[in-house]
Coordinates of C-alpha atoms and ligand atoms in Angstrom, one line a residue:
M253 CA 7.1 9.0 6.6
K254 CA 3.6 10.2 7.6
D255 CA 3.2 8.3 10.9
L256 CA 5.4 6.6 13.5
L257 CA 3.5 3.5 14.6
T258 CA 6.4 1.0 14.7
L259 CA 10.1 1.0 14.0
A260 CA 9.7 -1.4 11.1
E261 CA 8.2 1.5 9.1
L262 CA 11.5 3.4 9.3
T263 CA 14.6 2.8 7.1
K264 CA 18.0 2.8 8.7
E265 CA 18.6 6.2 7.2
E266 CA 15.4 7.6 8.8
I267 CA 16.5 6.2 12.2
A268 CA 20.0 7.7 11.7
S269 CA 18.5 11.1 10.8
I270 CA 16.3 11.1 13.9
I271 CA 19.2 10.2 16.1
E272 CA 21.5 12.8 14.5
R273 CA 18.9 15.5 14.7
A274 CA 18.1 14.7 18.3
I275 CA 21.8 15.3 19.1
T276 CA 21.9 18.6 17.2
L277 CA 18.6 19.8 18.8
K278 CA 20.2 19.4 22.3
G279 CA 22.2 22.6 21.5
L280 CA 19.6 24.6 19.7
K281 CA 16.8 26.9 20.8
D282 CA 14.9 27.0 17.5
K283 CA 11.1 27.1 17.3
P284 CA 10.3 25.3 14.1
L285 CA 6.8 24.2 15.4
A286 CA 5.6 27.8 16.2
G287 CA 1.8 27.8 15.6
K288 CA 1.5 24.0 15.6
T289 CA -0.7 22.0 18.0
L290 CA -0.2 18.4 19.1
G291 CA -3.2 16.3 20.3
M292 CA -2.4 13.6 22.9
I293 CA -4.8 10.8 23.6
F294 CA -3.6 8.6 26.6
E295 CA -5.6 5.6 27.7
K296 CA -2.8 4.4 30.0
A297 CA -0.7 6.2 32.7
S298 CA 2.5 8.0 31.7
T299 CA 5.2 10.3 33.2
R300 CA 8.0 10.3 30.7
T301 CA 6.1 10.1 27.4
R302 CA 3.5 12.6 28.4
V303 CA 5.9 15.2 29.9
S304 CA 8.6 14.9 27.3
F305 CA 6.1 15.3 24.4
E306 CA 4.4 18.3 26.1
A307 CA 7.8 19.9 27.0
A308 CA 9.1 19.2 23.5
M309 CA 6.2 20.9 21.9
Y310 CA 6.5 23.9 24.1
Q311 CA 10.3 24.2 23.6
L312 CA 9.8 24.0 19.8
G313 CA 7.3 26.8 19.9
G314 CA 4.1 24.7 19.6
Y315 CA 1.3 23.7 22.0
A316 CA 0.0 20.3 23.2
I317 CA -3.5 19.3 24.3
F318 CA -3.6 16.3 26.6
L319 CA -6.7 14.0 26.9
N320 CA -6.9 11.1 29.3
Q321 CA -9.4 8.3 29.1
S322 CA -12.0 10.1 31.1
D323 CA -11.6 13.5 29.3
S324 CA -12.4 12.4 25.8
Q325 CA -15.4 10.8 24.1
V326 CA -13.0 7.9 23.0
G327 CA -13.2 6.6 26.5
R328 CA -17.0 6.6 26.3
G329 CA -17.0 4.6 23.1
E330 CA -17.0 7.2 20.3
P331 CA -15.6 5.3 17.2
V332 CA -11.9 5.7 16.6
K333 CA -12.4 6.5 13.0
D334 CA -14.8 9.4 13.9
T335 CA -12.3 10.8 16.5
A336 CA -9.4 10.5 14.0
R337 CA -11.2 12.6 11.4
V338 CA -12.4 15.3 13.8
M339 CA -9.0 15.6 15.6
S340 CA -7.3 16.0 12.2
S341 CA -9.3 19.2 11.6
Y342 CA -8.0 20.8 14.8
V343 CA -4.4 19.6 15.4
D344 CA -1.2 19.0 13.4
G345 CA -0.4 15.6 14.8
V346 CA -1.6 13.2 17.4
V347 CA 0.3 11.0 20.0
I348 CA -1.6 8.0 21.2
R349 CA -1.0 5.7 24.2
T350 CA -3.4 2.8 24.2
F351 CA -3.9 -1.0 24.7
G352 CA -4.4 -2.8 21.3
H353 CA -2.1 -1.8 18.5
E354 CA -5.1 -2.1 16.1
M355 CA -6.6 1.1 17.6
I356 CA -3.6 3.2 16.6
E357 CA -3.6 1.6 13.1
E358 CA -7.2 2.5 12.6
F359 CA -6.7 6.0 13.9
A360 CA -3.8 6.5 11.5
E361 CA -5.9 5.1 8.6
Y362 CA -8.6 7.8 9.1
A363 CA -6.4 10.7 10.3
S364 CA -5.0 13.1 7.8
V365 CA -2.3 14.3 10.2
P366 CA 0.7 12.3 11.5
V367 CA 0.0 9.8 14.3
I368 CA 2.8 8.8 16.7
N369 CA 2.7 5.7 18.9
G370 CA 3.3 6.7 22.5
L371 CA 3.1 2.9 23.5
T372 CA 0.7 0.1 22.7
D373 CA 0.6 -3.4 24.1
K374 CA 2.8 -4.4 21.1
H375 CA 5.3 -1.6 20.5
H376 CA 7.0 1.4 22.1
P377 CA 9.0 2.9 19.2
C378 CA 9.7 6.4 20.7
Q379 CA 11.3 4.8 23.8
V380 CA 13.6 2.5 21.7
L381 CA 14.7 5.5 19.6
A382 CA 15.8 7.2 22.9
D383 CA 17.5 4.0 23.9
V384 CA 19.4 3.9 20.6
L385 CA 20.4 7.6 21.0
T386 CA 21.8 6.8 24.5
M387 CA 23.7 3.8 23.1
V388 CA 25.1 5.9 20.2
E389 CA 26.2 8.6 22.6
K390 CA 28.0 6.1 24.9
K391 CA 29.1 3.3 22.7
G392 CA 29.2 4.3 19.1
S393 CA 29.8 7.2 16.8
G394 CA 26.6 7.4 14.7
V395 CA 24.4 4.3 14.2
D396 CA 27.2 2.6 12.2
G397 CA 29.3 2.7 15.3
L398 CA 26.9 0.2 16.9
K399 CA 28.4 -2.5 14.7
G400 CA 29.7 -5.4 16.7
L401 CA 27.9 -4.5 19.9
K402 CA 26.1 -7.3 21.8
V403 CA 22.8 -6.0 23.2
V404 CA 20.8 -8.2 25.5
W405 CA 17.1 -8.1 26.4
L406 CA 16.5 -9.8 29.7
G407 CA 13.1 -10.7 31.1
D408 CA 9.6 -10.3 29.6
G409 CA 9.3 -10.4 25.8
N410 CA 7.0 -7.4 25.8
N411 CA 6.2 -4.3 23.8
M412 CA 9.7 -2.9 24.4
A413 CA 11.4 -6.1 23.4
N414 CA 9.3 -6.1 20.1
S415 CA 10.5 -2.6 19.3
W416 CA 14.1 -3.5 20.0
I417 CA 13.8 -6.5 17.7
E418 CA 12.5 -4.2 15.0
A419 CA 15.4 -1.8 15.6
A420 CA 17.8 -4.7 15.2
S421 CA 16.5 -5.3 11.7
R422 CA 17.7 -1.8 10.7
L423 CA 20.8 -1.2 12.8
P424 CA 24.1 -3.2 12.9
F425 CA 24.1 -4.5 16.5
K426 CA 23.4 -8.1 17.6
L427 CA 20.4 -8.6 19.8
V428 CA 20.1 -11.6 22.2
L429 CA 16.9 -12.1 24.1
A430 CA 16.7 -14.2 27.3
C431 CA 13.0 -14.6 28.1
P432 CA 11.4 -17.6 29.9
E433 CA 9.0 -20.0 28.3
G434 CA 5.6 -18.3 27.9
Y435 CA 7.1 -14.8 27.9
Q436 CA 8.9 -14.9 24.6
P437 CA 8.6 -11.9 22.2
D438 CA 6.2 -11.8 19.3
E439 CA 7.2 -14.7 17.0
D440 CA 6.2 -12.9 13.8
I441 CA 8.2 -9.8 14.7
V442 CA 11.3 -12.0 15.4
K443 CA 10.8 -13.8 12.0
R444 CA 10.4 -10.6 10.1
S445 CA 13.4 -9.0 11.7
V446 CA 15.6 -11.9 10.9
A447 CA 14.3 -12.1 7.3
E448 CA 15.1 -8.4 6.9
G449 CA 18.7 -8.9 8.1
G450 CA 18.4 -8.5 11.9
E451 CA 20.9 -10.4 13.9
V452 CA 18.4 -11.5 16.5
E453 CA 18.8 -14.6 18.7
L454 CA 16.6 -16.1 21.5
C455 CA 18.8 -17.7 24.2
S456 CA 17.5 -20.0 27.0
S457 CA 20.4 -19.4 29.3
V458 CA 20.6 -16.1 31.2
K459 CA 24.4 -16.6 31.7
D460 CA 25.1 -17.4 28.1
A461 CA 23.0 -14.5 26.9
L462 CA 24.8 -12.0 29.2
K463 CA 28.3 -13.3 28.4
D464 CA 30.4 -10.3 27.1
A465 CA 27.3 -8.1 26.7
D466 CA 27.9 -4.5 25.8
V467 CA 24.4 -3.3 26.6
I468 CA 21.7 -4.9 28.9
N469 CA 18.1 -3.9 28.8
T470 CA 15.3 -4.9 31.0
D471 CA 11.7 -3.7 31.8
V472 CA 8.9 -4.4 34.3
W473 CA 7.6 -8.0 34.4
A474 CA 4.0 -6.9 34.4
S475 CA 3.3 -4.3 31.8
M476 CA 0.4 -1.9 32.0
G477 CA -2.8 -4.0 31.6
W478 CA -1.1 -7.2 33.0
E479 CA -1.0 -6.2 36.7
D480 CA -3.4 -9.1 37.6
E481 CA -0.7 -11.5 36.7
S482 CA 2.0 -9.9 38.8
E483 CA 2.5 -12.7 41.3
K484 CA 2.6 -15.4 38.6
R485 CA 5.1 -13.3 36.6
V486 CA 7.4 -12.7 39.6
R487 CA 7.6 -16.5 40.0
A488 CA 8.2 -17.2 36.3
L489 CA 10.8 -14.4 35.8
E490 CA 12.8 -14.6 39.1
A491 CA 15.9 -15.9 37.5
Y492 CA 15.9 -13.1 34.9
Q493 CA 16.5 -10.4 37.5
L494 CA 19.2 -7.9 36.5
N495 CA 21.2 -8.1 39.7
S496 CA 25.0 -7.9 40.4
E497 CA 25.5 -11.6 39.8
N498 CA 23.9 -11.5 36.4
L499 CA 25.6 -8.2 35.6
S500 CA 29.0 -9.8 36.3
Y501 CA 28.7 -12.0 33.2
A502 CA 28.6 -9.0 31.0
K503 CA 31.6 -6.8 30.0
P504 CA 32.8 -4.6 32.9
D505 CA 31.7 -1.5 31.1
A506 CA 28.4 -2.9 30.0
M507 CA 25.6 -0.3 29.8
V508 CA 22.4 -0.9 31.8
L509 CA 19.2 0.4 30.3
H510 CA 15.6 0.4 31.7
C511 CA 12.9 2.4 30.1
L512 CA 11.3 3.1 33.6
P513 CA 9.2 2.9 35.7
A514 CA 11.3 0.3 37.5
H515 CA 10.3 -2.1 40.2
R516 CA 13.4 -2.4 42.3
G517 CA 13.7 -5.9 43.8
E518 CA 11.8 -7.4 40.9
E519 CA 13.3 -7.0 37.4
I520 CA 16.3 -5.0 38.6
T521 CA 18.0 -4.5 42.0
E522 CA 18.7 -1.2 43.7
D523 CA 22.5 -1.6 43.4
V524 CA 22.3 -2.2 39.7
I525 CA 19.9 0.7 38.8
E526 CA 21.9 3.1 41.0
G527 CA 25.3 1.6 40.1
K528 CA 28.2 2.7 37.8
N529 CA 26.9 0.7 34.8
S530 CA 23.5 2.3 34.8
S531 CA 22.6 4.9 32.1
V532 CA 18.9 5.0 32.9
W533 CA 18.8 8.7 33.8
E534 CA 20.5 9.8 30.5
Q535 CA 18.2 7.3 28.7
A536 CA 15.1 9.0 30.3
A537 CA 16.4 12.5 29.6
N538 CA 16.9 11.5 25.9
R539 CA 13.2 11.0 25.6
L540 CA 12.8 14.8 25.3
H541 CA 15.5 15.2 22.6
V542 CA 14.2 12.2 20.5
Q543 CA 10.6 13.4 20.8
K544 CA 11.8 16.8 19.4
A545 CA 13.4 15.2 16.4
I546 CA 10.3 13.1 15.7
L547 CA 7.9 16.0 16.1
E548 CA 10.1 18.3 13.9
K549 CA 10.2 15.5 11.2
L550 CA 6.5 14.8 11.2
L551 CA 4.8 18.1 12.0
S552 CA 6.9 20.8 10.3
Ligands
CP105 N1 9.2 4.8 29.6 C1 8.0 5.3 29.5 O1 7.4 5.3 28.5 O2 7.6 5.9 30.7 P1 6.1 6.5 31.0 O3 5.2 5.3 31.1 O4 6.3 7.2 32.2 O5 5.7 7.4 29.8
NVA106 N1 6.4 -2.5 29.1 C1 6.0 -1.4 29.9 C2 6.7 -0.2 29.5 C3 6.3 1.1 30.3 C4 6.9 2.3 29.7 C5 4.5 -1.3 29.8 O1 3.9 -1.5 28.8 O2 3.9 -1.0 30.9

């Protein structure tokens, strides 16, 4: 494992070891990354991913250098393959948040240091690892404890949905996605996950999808880069809101997840995100611990 670009690159054992190590690291103050430097190239906004990676590097004894679109020459059109080779001679790993997934693939091809996907239009693997950690802590014991769980994705079939579909091909839960026409997840990712043993189903009824759910996930209706479509998306996705009525179809102790930032009153209501089923704050906190496990695995 050199890079972390998508979850499909990981085996079940690699996912399990990241989750177990994240849990162990919660209680340790070790500094395995002393003297290591992480480069961070972010072409989109971020609170959680940026701060958790920077804090993780600091707490593990290393250092992080953050570049936004206007700070670096990448934003002015310097070729990705040039940046990748130059950055590799200065830092021990690079986290990238960008638009097209191809950019990060090209960067990884030319970089001689590990490249970590901090979100592209197509995938968000670090977030889904934190989600799995949250699920393991609340619903399972180890990743095998996820067997038999019904996990539901409600809303836009976006980058987060794609990474969940890839997770389902490695882990023993059932994933049901309820997304409206035109907002379905990537067809090839669904096909590949199913071919690799993932129990993944697309369901056209919100009520049927949510029936007896153990975990319900949702995310914004207009991801970064799609803001111009906001109004159209609100109309198309209205019935997919995670509100108390939709939540009532799930098991009483169903866990509600949202990667944040949330738009209350759109994809999720205030009472649900602040309610007893919500695990979103533990989920967000787990970003730090998962980031540490990923950094330790790739950089040390
Ligand atoms: N969930 C997540 O990736 O949040 P940020 O956009 O704040 O990094
Ligand atoms: N799907 C969202 C996730 C934000 C963390 C987006 O890409 O904007």
